[in-house]
């Protein structure tokens, strides 16, 4: 089955978040709305205001202790801490929340692992400013642990963007990002004519070096770090004094929508004081043609204090390019053995893994999948087992989102490539990006009715057409597209008996395609039926009259109309959005001769009458 490719005019105004893992050696609190993620360091006693400090305290094992942070002449908070039994407490202090001026804000103090913290009092009429604060743990009036916490001025250093291999988007944790940087599967953005560029298909890795933002993010509500970070987005309510935004032409990339569709994730690196925003450049919502500006802005009203700050960087998403080798050909020459090779070159970052799929256009169930890794010079080679493929054979070869014709031997050079026009509630046509029929003819779409085991033609296109116009569809489903000759040269499809299908040997050149409606893909697998001209709906009488009573009577008494059940189609003549003009006789249906048009009209009318019942 071919997956219809996104049409260029509607390329992912986006394309669906992955699991995060934790270190087994250290206990961490679950990520939920009231328990932000725990920093992974054992001690962090000097932090920029806004960061999360980690204060280790050694206490009697399993004991309850009282902890005081601050002093009588300034910021002060009192806590009850219950040790989980190991005698080691890691107290987490969100210095952003400690700037609260009225009371100790929720989640200002927490503990890692299974230790518990309860705020029992404090006098935060003086908010936490820059300075050094004692942290003292006592049990029954006796001091059992002492530390000092130093808070420095807020730190906002820089924001940078790098390109990375596609698989980095699924990084389970920040350690995987660090490893990617060490293993050189990330790189600086490539030079572009206007802005530095990332290639569509790669991961864009935006690093925000701003330790003071980590406490801000942790203070937001949400079930994941990504959801908490989203609270900083301009369009999220309630507004915050610290914002993150991406802007560009016509509104640019829509960050909130991209997160919703699984095209953006956020990981926090407490060790480095950085937040990583990962963008899957195949799933971007909005408009990403042209330069995009990324910025983090902190207003003067922020709890962090001081003057406003802004960090910015920019990038552009460059088109992905794939070419097949040898140079100068678009057809992949394949061999019927277990080591058939597919070679080419691409502008993806070296180390990227390119998915490769080979599907037969004469044997619907034959499909092979593999992958290839891009080398340092931008080339790739995939090996696939085609030892059981028919020869001669005709194939569609998919390299990532790109598609090329593939051949074994010397089959007729029939080839097509189609795409859908984005999200639509009613589908009336499919874009023809390329259609090659060496002896002319038509690409005909059929709807299969499993209850009658028959195929009903619902649309056709010639190589000069931009679209394959089909019966209006409001439910996702599958269509079988078949390449037909124009046997009598009348430039109209007269049915498979007259305009016979193209064949390779005794096999019809065809393929199942899934039609997506309103973003919903067809359920299940494509039908296993193989096209046979004898099972195609073709009337044996003249076109019926436009009298609805006559038409209804004819349909009711005719067993060969091939009425589709539960297909989600509606008659073309009733569809105001269709590009096909209404015609009571059916003769005007685009691409069909009078007899086939009559059959299409009969099937559509039967469906309409069935709905009325």
Coordinates of C-alpha atoms in Angstrom, one line a residue:
X1 CA 0.0 0.0 0.0
X2 CA 1.2 3.5 -0.8
X3 CA 0.9 6.1 1.9
X4 CA -0.2 9.3 0.3
X5 CA 2.5 11.9 0.8
X6 CA 1.8 15.4 2.1
X7 CA 1.1 17.9 -0.7
X8 CA 3.7 20.7 -0.9
X9 CA 1.1 23.3 -0.3
X10 CA 0.1 21.7 3.0
X11 CA 3.3 20.2 4.2
X12 CA 3.1 19.8 7.9
X13 CA 1.7 22.9 8.8
X14 CA 3.3 19.9 10.9
X15 CA 3.8 15.4 11.6
X16 CA 2.8 12.0 16.8
X17 CA 5.7 12.1 23.3
X18 CA 7.9 9.6 24.3
X19 CA 8.9 7.9 27.5
X20 CA 11.4 9.4 29.9
X21 CA 13.7 7.2 31.8
X22 CA 15.4 7.7 35.1
X23 CA 18.7 6.6 36.6
X24 CA 18.2 3.3 38.5
X25 CA 20.9 4.2 41.1
X26 CA 19.0 7.3 42.4
X27 CA 15.4 7.6 43.6
X28 CA 13.4 10.3 41.9
X29 CA 10.0 11.7 42.6
X30 CA 7.3 10.8 40.0
X31 CA 6.5 13.6 37.5
X32 CA 3.1 15.0 38.3
X33 CA 1.5 18.3 38.8
X34 CA 2.7 18.7 42.4
X35 CA 6.1 17.0 42.2
X36 CA 8.4 18.5 39.6
X37 CA 11.4 16.5 38.4
X38 CA 14.3 16.1 40.8
X39 CA 17.7 17.5 39.9
X40 CA 20.2 14.6 39.5
X41 CA 23.1 16.1 41.4
X42 CA 24.0 15.1 45.0
X43 CA 24.8 18.7 46.1
X44 CA 24.3 22.1 44.7
X45 CA 24.9 24.7 47.4
X46 CA 25.6 27.7 45.2
X47 CA 23.0 28.6 42.6
X48 CA 21.7 31.5 40.6
X49 CA 18.5 33.0 41.9
X50 CA 15.7 31.1 40.1
X51 CA 17.6 27.8 40.0
X52 CA 16.8 24.8 42.2
X53 CA 19.4 24.1 44.9
X54 CA 20.1 20.7 46.3
X55 CA 21.1 20.7 50.0
X56 CA 22.3 17.4 51.4
X57 CA 21.7 16.8 55.1
X58 CA 22.9 13.8 57.2
X59 CA 20.4 13.1 59.9
X60 CA 19.6 10.2 62.3
X61 CA 18.3 7.3 60.2
X62 CA 14.5 7.3 60.1
X63 CA 14.2 10.3 62.4
X64 CA 12.0 13.4 62.1
X65 CA 14.0 16.6 62.2
X66 CA 13.3 20.3 62.1
X67 CA 15.1 22.3 59.4
X68 CA 15.4 26.0 59.3
X69 CA 16.5 27.9 56.2
X70 CA 17.6 31.5 56.7
X71 CA 17.8 33.6 59.8
X72 CA 15.8 35.9 62.1
X73 CA 16.9 39.1 60.4
X74 CA 15.9 38.1 56.9
X75 CA 14.4 35.4 54.9
X76 CA 13.4 32.4 57.1
X77 CA 11.4 29.2 56.7
X78 CA 10.8 26.3 59.0
X79 CA 10.3 22.7 57.9
X80 CA 9.6 19.3 59.3
X81 CA 11.6 16.6 57.5
X82 CA 11.0 12.8 57.8
X83 CA 13.9 10.7 56.8
X84 CA 13.0 7.5 54.8
X85 CA 15.5 5.4 56.9
X86 CA 18.8 5.9 55.1
X87 CA 19.9 8.9 57.1
X88 CA 20.5 11.0 54.0
X89 CA 18.1 13.8 53.1
X90 CA 18.4 15.8 49.8
X91 CA 16.5 19.0 50.4
X92 CA 15.4 20.8 47.2
X93 CA 15.0 24.5 47.3
X94 CA 13.3 26.3 44.4
X95 CA 14.8 29.8 44.7
X96 CA 12.4 31.2 42.2
X97 CA 9.4 30.3 44.4
X98 CA 11.4 31.5 47.5
X99 CA 11.0 35.0 46.1
X100 CA 7.3 34.9 47.1
X101 CA 6.6 37.9 49.3
X102 CA 3.6 36.7 51.4
X103 CA 4.0 33.1 52.5
X104 CA 6.1 30.1 51.7
X105 CA 4.8 29.1 48.3
X106 CA 3.8 25.5 47.6
X107 CA 6.7 23.3 46.3
X108 CA 9.4 25.9 47.4
X109 CA 10.8 23.0 49.5
X110 CA 10.7 19.4 48.6
X111 CA 12.9 16.3 49.2
X112 CA 14.2 13.7 46.8
X113 CA 13.4 10.1 47.1
X114 CA 11.0 8.9 49.8
X115 CA 11.9 11.6 52.3
X116 CA 9.0 13.9 53.2
X117 CA 9.0 17.7 53.8
X118 CA 6.3 19.8 55.4
X119 CA 6.5 23.6 55.7
X120 CA 5.5 24.6 59.3
X121 CA 6.2 28.3 59.3
X122 CA 8.3 31.2 58.0
X123 CA 8.6 34.9 57.6
X124 CA 9.1 35.5 53.9
X125 CA 8.2 39.2 54.2
X126 CA 11.8 39.5 53.1
X127 CA 12.0 37.4 49.9
X128 CA 15.0 35.3 49.1
X129 CA 17.6 37.7 47.7
X130 CA 21.2 37.1 46.7
X131 CA 23.3 36.1 49.6
X132 CA 24.4 33.2 51.9
X133 CA 21.8 31.5 54.1
X134 CA 22.3 28.9 56.9
X135 CA 20.4 25.7 56.6
X136 CA 20.2 23.9 60.0
X137 CA 18.6 20.6 61.0
X138 CA 17.8 20.0 64.7
X139 CA 16.3 17.1 66.6
X140 CA 14.9 17.7 70.1
X141 CA 16.8 21.0 70.2
X142 CA 20.2 19.5 69.2
X143 CA 21.8 20.5 65.9
X144 CA 22.4 17.4 63.8
X145 CA 23.3 19.0 60.4
X146 CA 24.4 22.4 59.1
X147 CA 24.9 23.7 55.6
X148 CA 25.1 27.1 53.9
X149 CA 23.2 27.9 50.7
X150 CA 24.6 30.7 48.5
X151 CA 22.3 32.4 46.1
X152 CA 23.8 34.6 43.4
X153 CA 22.3 37.0 40.9
X154 CA 20.0 35.5 38.2
X155 CA 21.9 33.9 35.3
X156 CA 20.7 34.1 31.7
X157 CA 23.6 33.3 29.4
X158 CA 22.6 32.4 25.9
X159 CA 20.3 30.5 23.5
X160 CA 21.7 28.4 20.7
X161 CA 20.4 26.0 18.0
X162 CA 22.0 22.9 16.5
X163 CA 21.0 20.3 14.0
X164 CA 20.8 16.7 15.2
X165 CA 20.0 13.3 13.7
X166 CA 16.3 12.5 13.5
X167 CA 16.4 9.8 16.2
X168 CA 17.6 12.3 18.9
X169 CA 14.0 13.6 19.1
X170 CA 13.2 10.4 21.0
X171 CA 16.1 10.9 23.5
X172 CA 14.8 9.4 26.8
X173 CA 16.8 11.8 29.0
X174 CA 19.3 14.6 29.0
X175 CA 22.2 12.0 29.2
X176 CA 21.3 10.9 25.7
X177 CA 21.6 14.5 24.5
X178 CA 25.0 14.8 26.2
X179 CA 26.1 11.5 24.5
X180 CA 24.9 12.8 21.1
X181 CA 27.0 15.9 21.4
X182 CA 30.1 13.7 22.4
X183 CA 29.4 11.3 19.5
X184 CA 29.1 14.1 16.9
X185 CA 25.6 13.3 15.8
X186 CA 24.8 16.9 16.4
X187 CA 26.3 19.8 14.5
X188 CA 26.2 23.5 14.1
X189 CA 23.4 24.8 11.8
X190 CA 24.6 24.9 8.2
X191 CA 25.2 28.2 6.5
X192 CA 22.1 29.5 4.6
X193 CA 21.5 32.4 2.3
X194 CA 19.6 34.3 5.0
X195 CA 19.6 32.3 8.2
X196 CA 21.5 29.3 9.5
X197 CA 19.6 26.1 8.5
X198 CA 18.4 22.8 9.8
X199 CA 17.3 20.2 7.2
X200 CA 13.7 19.0 7.3
X201 CA 13.8 15.6 8.8
X202 CA 16.5 16.4 11.3
X203 CA 15.9 17.2 15.0
X204 CA 16.4 20.9 15.9
X205 CA 18.1 21.1 19.2
X206 CA 17.6 24.5 21.0
X207 CA 19.6 24.9 24.1
X208 CA 18.7 27.6 26.6
X209 CA 21.6 28.3 29.0
X210 CA 19.7 30.0 31.7
X211 CA 19.9 28.3 35.2
X212 CA 17.4 30.9 36.6
X213 CA 14.7 29.4 34.3
X214 CA 14.8 25.9 35.8
X215 CA 12.9 26.9 39.0
X216 CA 10.5 28.9 36.9
X217 CA 9.7 25.8 34.8
X218 CA 9.4 23.5 37.9
X219 CA 7.0 26.0 39.4
X220 CA 4.4 25.5 36.6
X221 CA 1.7 22.9 36.6
X222 CA 1.7 19.9 34.3
X223 CA 2.4 16.2 34.1
X224 CA 5.7 16.4 32.3
X225 CA 8.6 18.8 31.9
X226 CA 7.3 19.6 28.4
X227 CA 3.8 20.6 29.7
X228 CA 5.4 22.8 32.4
X229 CA 7.6 24.5 29.9
X230 CA 4.6 25.1 27.7
X231 CA 3.2 27.4 30.5
X232 CA 5.9 29.8 29.5
X233 CA 4.5 30.1 25.9
X234 CA 3.0 33.4 25.0
X235 CA -0.4 31.9 24.1
X236 CA -0.8 29.9 27.3
X237 CA -3.1 31.1 30.1
X238 CA -2.4 32.4 32.7
X239 CA 0.4 34.5 31.3
X240 CA 3.8 34.4 33.0
X241 CA 6.5 37.0 33.3
X242 CA 8.9 34.6 31.7
X243 CA 8.0 33.7 28.1
X244 CA 9.3 31.4 25.3
X245 CA 8.2 32.0 21.7
X246 CA 9.0 31.1 18.1
X247 CA 8.0 33.6 15.5
X248 CA 8.2 33.8 11.7
X249 CA 6.3 34.7 8.5
X250 CA 2.6 34.4 8.7
X251 CA 2.8 33.6 12.4
X252 CA 5.7 31.2 12.0
X253 CA 5.9 27.8 13.9
X254 CA 3.0 27.4 16.3
X255 CA 4.8 26.0 19.3
X256 CA 1.7 25.1 21.4
X257 CA 0.1 23.2 18.5
X258 CA 3.4 21.5 17.7
X259 CA 3.7 20.2 21.3
X260 CA 0.1 19.0 21.1
X261 CA 0.9 17.0 18.0
X262 CA 4.0 15.5 19.5
X263 CA 6.5 17.6 17.5
X264 CA 8.3 19.2 20.4
X265 CA 9.7 18.0 23.7
X266 CA 11.7 19.6 26.6
X267 CA 14.5 18.1 28.7
X268 CA 16.2 19.9 31.6
X269 CA 19.9 19.6 32.4
X270 CA 20.3 20.7 36.0
X271 CA 24.0 20.0 35.9
X272 CA 24.6 22.5 33.2
X273 CA 21.8 24.8 34.1
X274 CA 20.1 24.4 30.7
X275 CA 16.8 23.5 29.1
X276 CA 16.8 21.7 25.8
X277 CA 13.9 22.2 23.4
X278 CA 13.8 19.4 20.8
X279 CA 11.8 20.0 17.6
X280 CA 10.9 17.2 15.1
X281 CA 11.1 19.2 11.8
X282 CA 8.7 16.8 10.1
X283 CA 5.9 17.6 12.7
X284 CA 6.0 21.4 12.8
X285 CA 2.6 23.1 13.0
X286 CA 2.1 26.5 11.4
X287 CA 4.2 28.2 8.8
X288 CA 7.9 27.3 8.7
X289 CA 8.9 28.6 5.3
X290 CA 11.3 31.5 5.9
X291 CA 13.4 32.5 8.9
X292 CA 12.2 31.7 12.5
X293 CA 13.2 33.6 15.5
X294 CA 13.4 31.9 18.9
X295 CA 13.4 34.0 22.0
X296 CA 13.2 33.8 25.8
X297 CA 12.1 37.0 27.5
X298 CA 12.0 37.9 31.2
X299 CA 10.0 41.0 32.2
X300 CA 11.0 43.4 34.9
X301 CA 8.0 42.3 36.9
X302 CA 9.3 38.7 37.2
X303 CA 10.0 37.3 40.7
X304 CA 13.6 36.9 39.6
X305 CA 14.0 40.7 40.0
X306 CA 16.2 43.1 38.2
X307 CA 15.8 44.5 34.7
X308 CA 14.1 42.6 31.9
X309 CA 16.2 40.2 29.8
X310 CA 15.9 38.7 26.3
X311 CA 17.8 35.8 24.7
X312 CA 17.4 35.2 20.9
X313 CA 18.6 32.9 18.1
X314 CA 17.3 32.2 14.6
X315 CA 17.0 29.3 12.1
X316 CA 15.4 28.3 8.9
X317 CA 14.1 24.8 7.9
X318 CA 15.7 23.9 4.6
X319 CA 14.1 21.4 2.2
X320 CA 15.3 17.8 2.4
X321 CA 17.0 16.6 -0.8
X322 CA 17.4 13.0 -1.8
X323 CA 18.9 11.7 -5.1
X324 CA 19.3 8.2 -6.4
X325 CA 22.6 6.8 -7.7
X326 CA 23.9 6.5 -10.3
X327 CA 23.5 10.3 -10.9
X328 CA 21.2 11.4 -13.7
X329 CA 18.5 8.8 -13.1
X330 CA 15.3 8.8 -11.1
X331 CA 14.6 5.1 -11.5
X332 CA 16.0 2.6 -9.1
X333 CA 17.4 -0.5 -11.0
X334 CA 16.8 -3.5 -8.7
X335 CA 17.8 -7.1 -8.8
X336 CA 15.8 -10.2 -7.8
X337 CA 18.2 -11.4 -5.2
X338 CA 18.7 -11.2 -1.4
X339 CA 21.1 -8.3 -1.6
X340 CA 19.5 -5.8 -3.9
X341 CA 21.0 -2.4 -3.2
X342 CA 19.5 1.1 -3.2
X343 CA 22.1 3.9 -3.2
X344 CA 21.8 7.7 -3.2
X345 CA 22.8 10.9 -1.5
X346 CA 21.0 13.3 0.8
X347 CA 21.6 16.6 2.7
X348 CA 20.7 15.0 6.0
X349 CA 23.3 15.1 8.8
X350 CA 25.8 12.3 8.7
X351 CA 24.8 9.6 11.1
X352 CA 21.1 10.0 10.2
X353 CA 19.2 6.8 9.6
X354 CA 17.1 6.8 6.5
X355 CA 14.1 4.4 6.3
X356 CA 13.8 2.6 3.0
X357 CA 10.7 0.8 1.9
X358 CA 10.1 -1.2 -1.4
X359 CA 6.6 -2.0 -2.4
X360 CA 5.4 -3.9 -5.5
X361 CA 3.0 -2.3 -7.9
X362 CA 1.9 -5.7 -9.2
X363 CA 1.8 -7.8 -6.0
X364 CA -0.1 -5.7 -3.4
X365 CA 1.1 -7.8 -0.4
X366 CA 4.8 -7.6 -1.3
X367 CA 6.7 -5.1 0.7
X368 CA 10.2 -4.9 2.2
X369 CA 11.6 -2.5 4.8
X370 CA 15.1 -1.6 5.8
X371 CA 17.2 1.5 6.6
X372 CA 20.5 3.1 5.7
X373 CA 22.9 5.3 7.6
X374 CA 24.1 8.6 6.0
X375 CA 27.9 8.6 5.7
X376 CA 30.3 11.6 6.2
X377 CA 30.1 12.5 2.5
X378 CA 26.2 12.4 2.5
X379 CA 25.8 9.1 0.7
X380 CA 23.8 6.1 1.8
X381 CA 23.4 2.5 0.7
X382 CA 20.5 0.1 1.7
X383 CA 20.4 -3.6 1.1
X384 CA 17.1 -5.3 0.8
X385 CA 16.0 -8.9 0.1
X386 CA 14.1 -9.1 -3.2
X387 CA 14.8 -12.8 -3.8
X388 CA 11.1 -13.6 -3.9
X389 CA 10.0 -10.6 -6.0
X390 CA 8.5 -11.2 -9.4
X391 CA 10.7 -10.5 -12.4
X392 CA 10.2 -8.4 -14.4
X393 CA 8.8 -6.3 -11.6
X394 CA 7.5 -2.8 -11.0
X395 CA 8.0 -1.0 -7.6
X396 CA 7.6 2.2 -5.7
X397 CA 10.8 2.8 -3.7
X398 CA 10.4 5.1 -0.7
X399 CA 13.5 6.7 0.8
X400 CA 12.3 8.7 3.8
X401 CA 9.4 10.9 2.5
X402 CA 10.6 10.7 -1.1
X403 CA 9.5 8.2 -3.6
X404 CA 11.1 6.8 -6.8
X405 CA 10.1 4.3 -9.5
X406 CA 11.9 0.9 -9.2
X407 CA 12.2 -1.8 -11.8
X408 CA 13.5 -5.4 -12.1
X409 CA 14.0 -6.3 -15.8
X410 CA 12.1 -4.3 -18.4
X411 CA 8.5 -3.7 -17.3
X412 CA 6.4 -1.0 -18.8
X413 CA 7.5 2.4 -17.4
X414 CA 4.3 3.0 -15.4
X415 CA 4.7 5.2 -12.4
X416 CA 2.6 7.5 -10.2
X417 CA 3.1 9.6 -7.0
X418 CA 0.2 11.1 -5.2
X419 CA -0.3 13.3 -2.1
X420 CA -3.2 14.6 -0.1
X421 CA -4.2 18.3 0.5
X422 CA -3.8 18.4 4.2
X423 CA -6.6 18.0 6.8
X424 CA -10.1 18.1 5.2
X425 CA -13.5 17.0 6.4
X426 CA -14.6 16.1 2.9
X427 CA -12.1 14.7 0.4
X428 CA -13.0 15.2 -3.3
X429 CA -9.7 14.9 -5.0
X430 CA -6.1 13.7 -4.6
X431 CA -3.1 15.5 -6.0
X432 CA -1.2 13.9 -8.8
X433 CA 2.4 14.8 -8.3
X434 CA 3.6 12.6 -11.1
X435 CA 1.9 10.2 -13.5
X436 CA 3.7 8.4 -16.3
X437 CA 1.8 6.1 -18.7
X438 CA 4.1 5.2 -21.6
X439 CA 1.2 4.4 -24.0
X440 CA -1.2 7.0 -22.6
X441 CA -4.4 6.3 -20.7
X442 CA -5.7 6.8 -17.2
X443 CA -5.1 6.2 -13.5
X444 CA -8.5 5.0 -12.2
X445 CA -9.6 4.9 -8.6
X446 CA -11.9 2.1 -7.6
X447 CA -13.9 1.6 -4.4
X448 CA -14.0 -2.1 -3.3
X449 CA -17.3 -3.6 -1.9
X450 CA -16.3 -6.7 0.1
X451 CA -20.0 -7.7 0.3
X452 CA -20.3 -8.1 -3.4
X453 CA -16.6 -8.6 -4.2
X454 CA -16.8 -5.9 -6.9
X455 CA -14.9 -2.7 -7.8
X456 CA -16.7 0.5 -8.6
X457 CA -14.8 3.3 -10.4
X458 CA -15.0 6.5 -8.5
X459 CA -12.6 8.8 -10.4
X460 CA -9.8 8.9 -12.9
X461 CA -6.9 11.1 -14.1
X462 CA -4.7 11.4 -17.1
X463 CA -1.0 12.4 -17.1
X464 CA -2.0 16.0 -17.9
X465 CA -4.2 16.3 -14.9
X466 CA -3.2 17.9 -11.6
X467 CA -5.7 16.0 -9.5
X468 CA -7.6 12.7 -9.4
X469 CA -11.1 13.8 -8.7
X470 CA -13.1 11.2 -6.7
X471 CA -16.5 10.8 -5.2
X472 CA -16.8 12.9 -2.1
X473 CA -15.6 11.1 1.0
X474 CA -16.3 11.9 4.6
X475 CA -14.9 8.8 6.2
X476 CA -11.3 7.5 5.9
X477 CA -10.9 4.4 3.7
X478 CA -8.9 2.7 1.0
X479 CA -9.1 3.1 -2.8
X480 CA -7.5 0.8 -5.4
X481 CA -5.7 2.8 -8.1
X482 CA -5.2 1.0 -11.4
X483 CA -3.3 2.1 -14.5
X484 CA -5.4 1.7 -17.7
X485 CA -4.7 2.2 -21.4
X486 CA -6.9 4.4 -23.7
X487 CA -7.6 1.6 -26.2
X488 CA -9.9 3.6 -28.5
X489 CA -8.1 6.9 -28.2
X490 CA -11.3 8.9 -27.1
X491 CA -9.5 10.3 -24.0
X492 CA -12.3 9.0 -21.7
X493 CA -12.2 6.0 -19.6
X494 CA -14.8 3.5 -21.0
X495 CA -14.3 0.7 -18.5
X496 CA -11.7 -2.1 -18.1
X497 CA -13.3 -4.2 -20.8
X498 CA -12.6 -1.5 -23.4
X499 CA -9.6 0.3 -21.8
X500 CA -7.6 -2.6 -20.4
X501 CA -5.2 -2.3 -17.5
X502 CA -1.5 -2.1 -17.9
X503 CA 0.1 -5.4 -16.9
X504 CA 3.5 -6.8 -16.0
X505 CA 3.3 -10.4 -17.3
X506 CA -0.2 -11.4 -16.2
X507 CA -0.4 -9.0 -13.2
X508 CA -2.3 -5.7 -13.2
X509 CA -0.4 -2.6 -12.3
X510 CA -2.2 -1.3 -9.3
X511 CA -1.9 -0.3 -5.6
X512 CA -4.0 0.4 -2.6
X513 CA -3.9 3.9 -1.2
X514 CA -5.2 5.1 2.1
X515 CA -7.4 8.3 2.1
X516 CA -7.2 10.3 5.3
X517 CA -10.2 12.4 6.3
X518 CA -10.0 15.2 8.8
X519 CA -6.6 13.9 10.0
X520 CA -8.0 10.4 10.7
X521 CA -6.2 7.5 8.8
X522 CA -8.1 4.4 7.5
X523 CA -8.5 1.7 10.2
X524 CA -6.9 -1.6 9.8
X525 CA -5.1 -3.0 6.8
X526 CA -5.9 -2.4 3.1
X527 CA -8.2 -5.0 1.5
X528 CA -6.5 -8.2 0.2
X529 CA -8.6 -8.2 -3.0
X530 CA -6.8 -8.2 -6.3
X531 CA -8.3 -6.3 -9.3
X532 CA -10.1 -8.2 -12.0
X533 CA -11.8 -6.5 -14.9
X534 CA -14.6 -9.1 -14.7
X535 CA -15.4 -7.9 -11.1
X536 CA -15.5 -4.2 -12.0
X537 CA -18.9 -2.5 -12.2
X538 CA -19.8 -1.9 -15.8
X539 CA -23.4 -1.4 -17.0
X540 CA -24.7 -3.4 -19.9
X541 CA -27.5 -1.1 -20.8
X542 CA -27.8 2.6 -21.8
X543 CA -27.6 5.3 -19.2
X544 CA -30.7 5.5 -17.1
X545 CA -33.1 8.4 -17.2
X546 CA -33.0 11.1 -14.6
X547 CA -36.4 10.0 -13.3
X548 CA -35.7 9.2 -9.6
X549 CA -38.5 6.6 -9.5
X550 CA -37.1 4.9 -12.5
X551 CA -33.6 5.1 -11.2
X552 CA -34.7 3.7 -7.8
X553 CA -36.5 0.8 -9.5
X554 CA -33.6 0.0 -11.7
X555 CA -31.2 0.0 -8.7
X556 CA -33.5 -2.1 -6.7
X557 CA -33.7 -4.8 -9.3
X558 CA -30.1 -4.8 -10.4
X559 CA -27.6 -7.0 -8.6
X560 CA -24.5 -5.7 -10.5
X561 CA -24.4 -2.1 -9.4
X562 CA -21.7 -2.8 -6.8
X563 CA -23.2 -0.6 -4.1
X564 CA -20.6 0.1 -1.5
X565 CA -21.6 -0.3 2.2
X566 CA -20.4 2.0 4.9
X567 CA -17.9 3.7 2.7
X568 CA -18.5 7.2 3.9
X569 CA -19.0 8.5 0.4
X570 CA -21.8 10.8 -0.8
X571 CA -22.9 11.5 -4.4
X572 CA -20.7 13.8 -6.3
X573 CA -23.7 15.7 -7.5
X574 CA -24.7 16.6 -3.9
X575 CA -21.3 17.9 -2.9
X576 CA -21.0 21.6 -3.0
X577 CA -17.2 21.4 -2.5
X578 CA -16.6 19.0 -5.4
X579 CA -14.9 20.2 -8.6
X580 CA -17.0 17.9 -10.6
X581 CA -20.0 19.6 -12.3
X582 CA -23.4 18.1 -11.6
X583 CA -24.9 16.2 -14.5
X584 CA -28.2 14.3 -14.2
X585 CA -27.2 11.9 -17.0
X586 CA -23.7 11.3 -15.6
X587 CA -22.1 11.9 -19.0
X588 CA -20.3 15.0 -17.6
X589 CA -18.4 13.1 -14.8
X590 CA -14.7 14.0 -15.3
X591 CA -12.6 11.4 -17.0
X592 CA -15.3 8.8 -17.6
X593 CA -17.1 7.8 -20.8
X594 CA -20.9 7.7 -20.8
X595 CA -21.2 4.0 -19.8
X596 CA -18.8 4.2 -16.9
X597 CA -20.3 7.5 -15.8
X598 CA -23.7 5.9 -15.7
X599 CA -22.4 3.1 -13.5
X600 CA -20.9 5.7 -11.1
X601 CA -24.2 7.5 -11.0
X602 CA -26.0 4.3 -10.3
X603 CA -23.7 3.4 -7.4
X604 CA -23.9 6.9 -5.9
X605 CA -27.7 7.0 -6.2
X606 CA -28.0 3.6 -4.5
X607 CA -25.9 4.8 -1.7
X608 CA -28.1 7.9 -1.3
X609 CA -31.3 5.9 -1.3
X610 CA -29.9 3.4 1.2
X611 CA -29.1 6.3 3.5
X612 CA -32.7 7.6 3.3
X613 CA -34.0 4.2 4.4

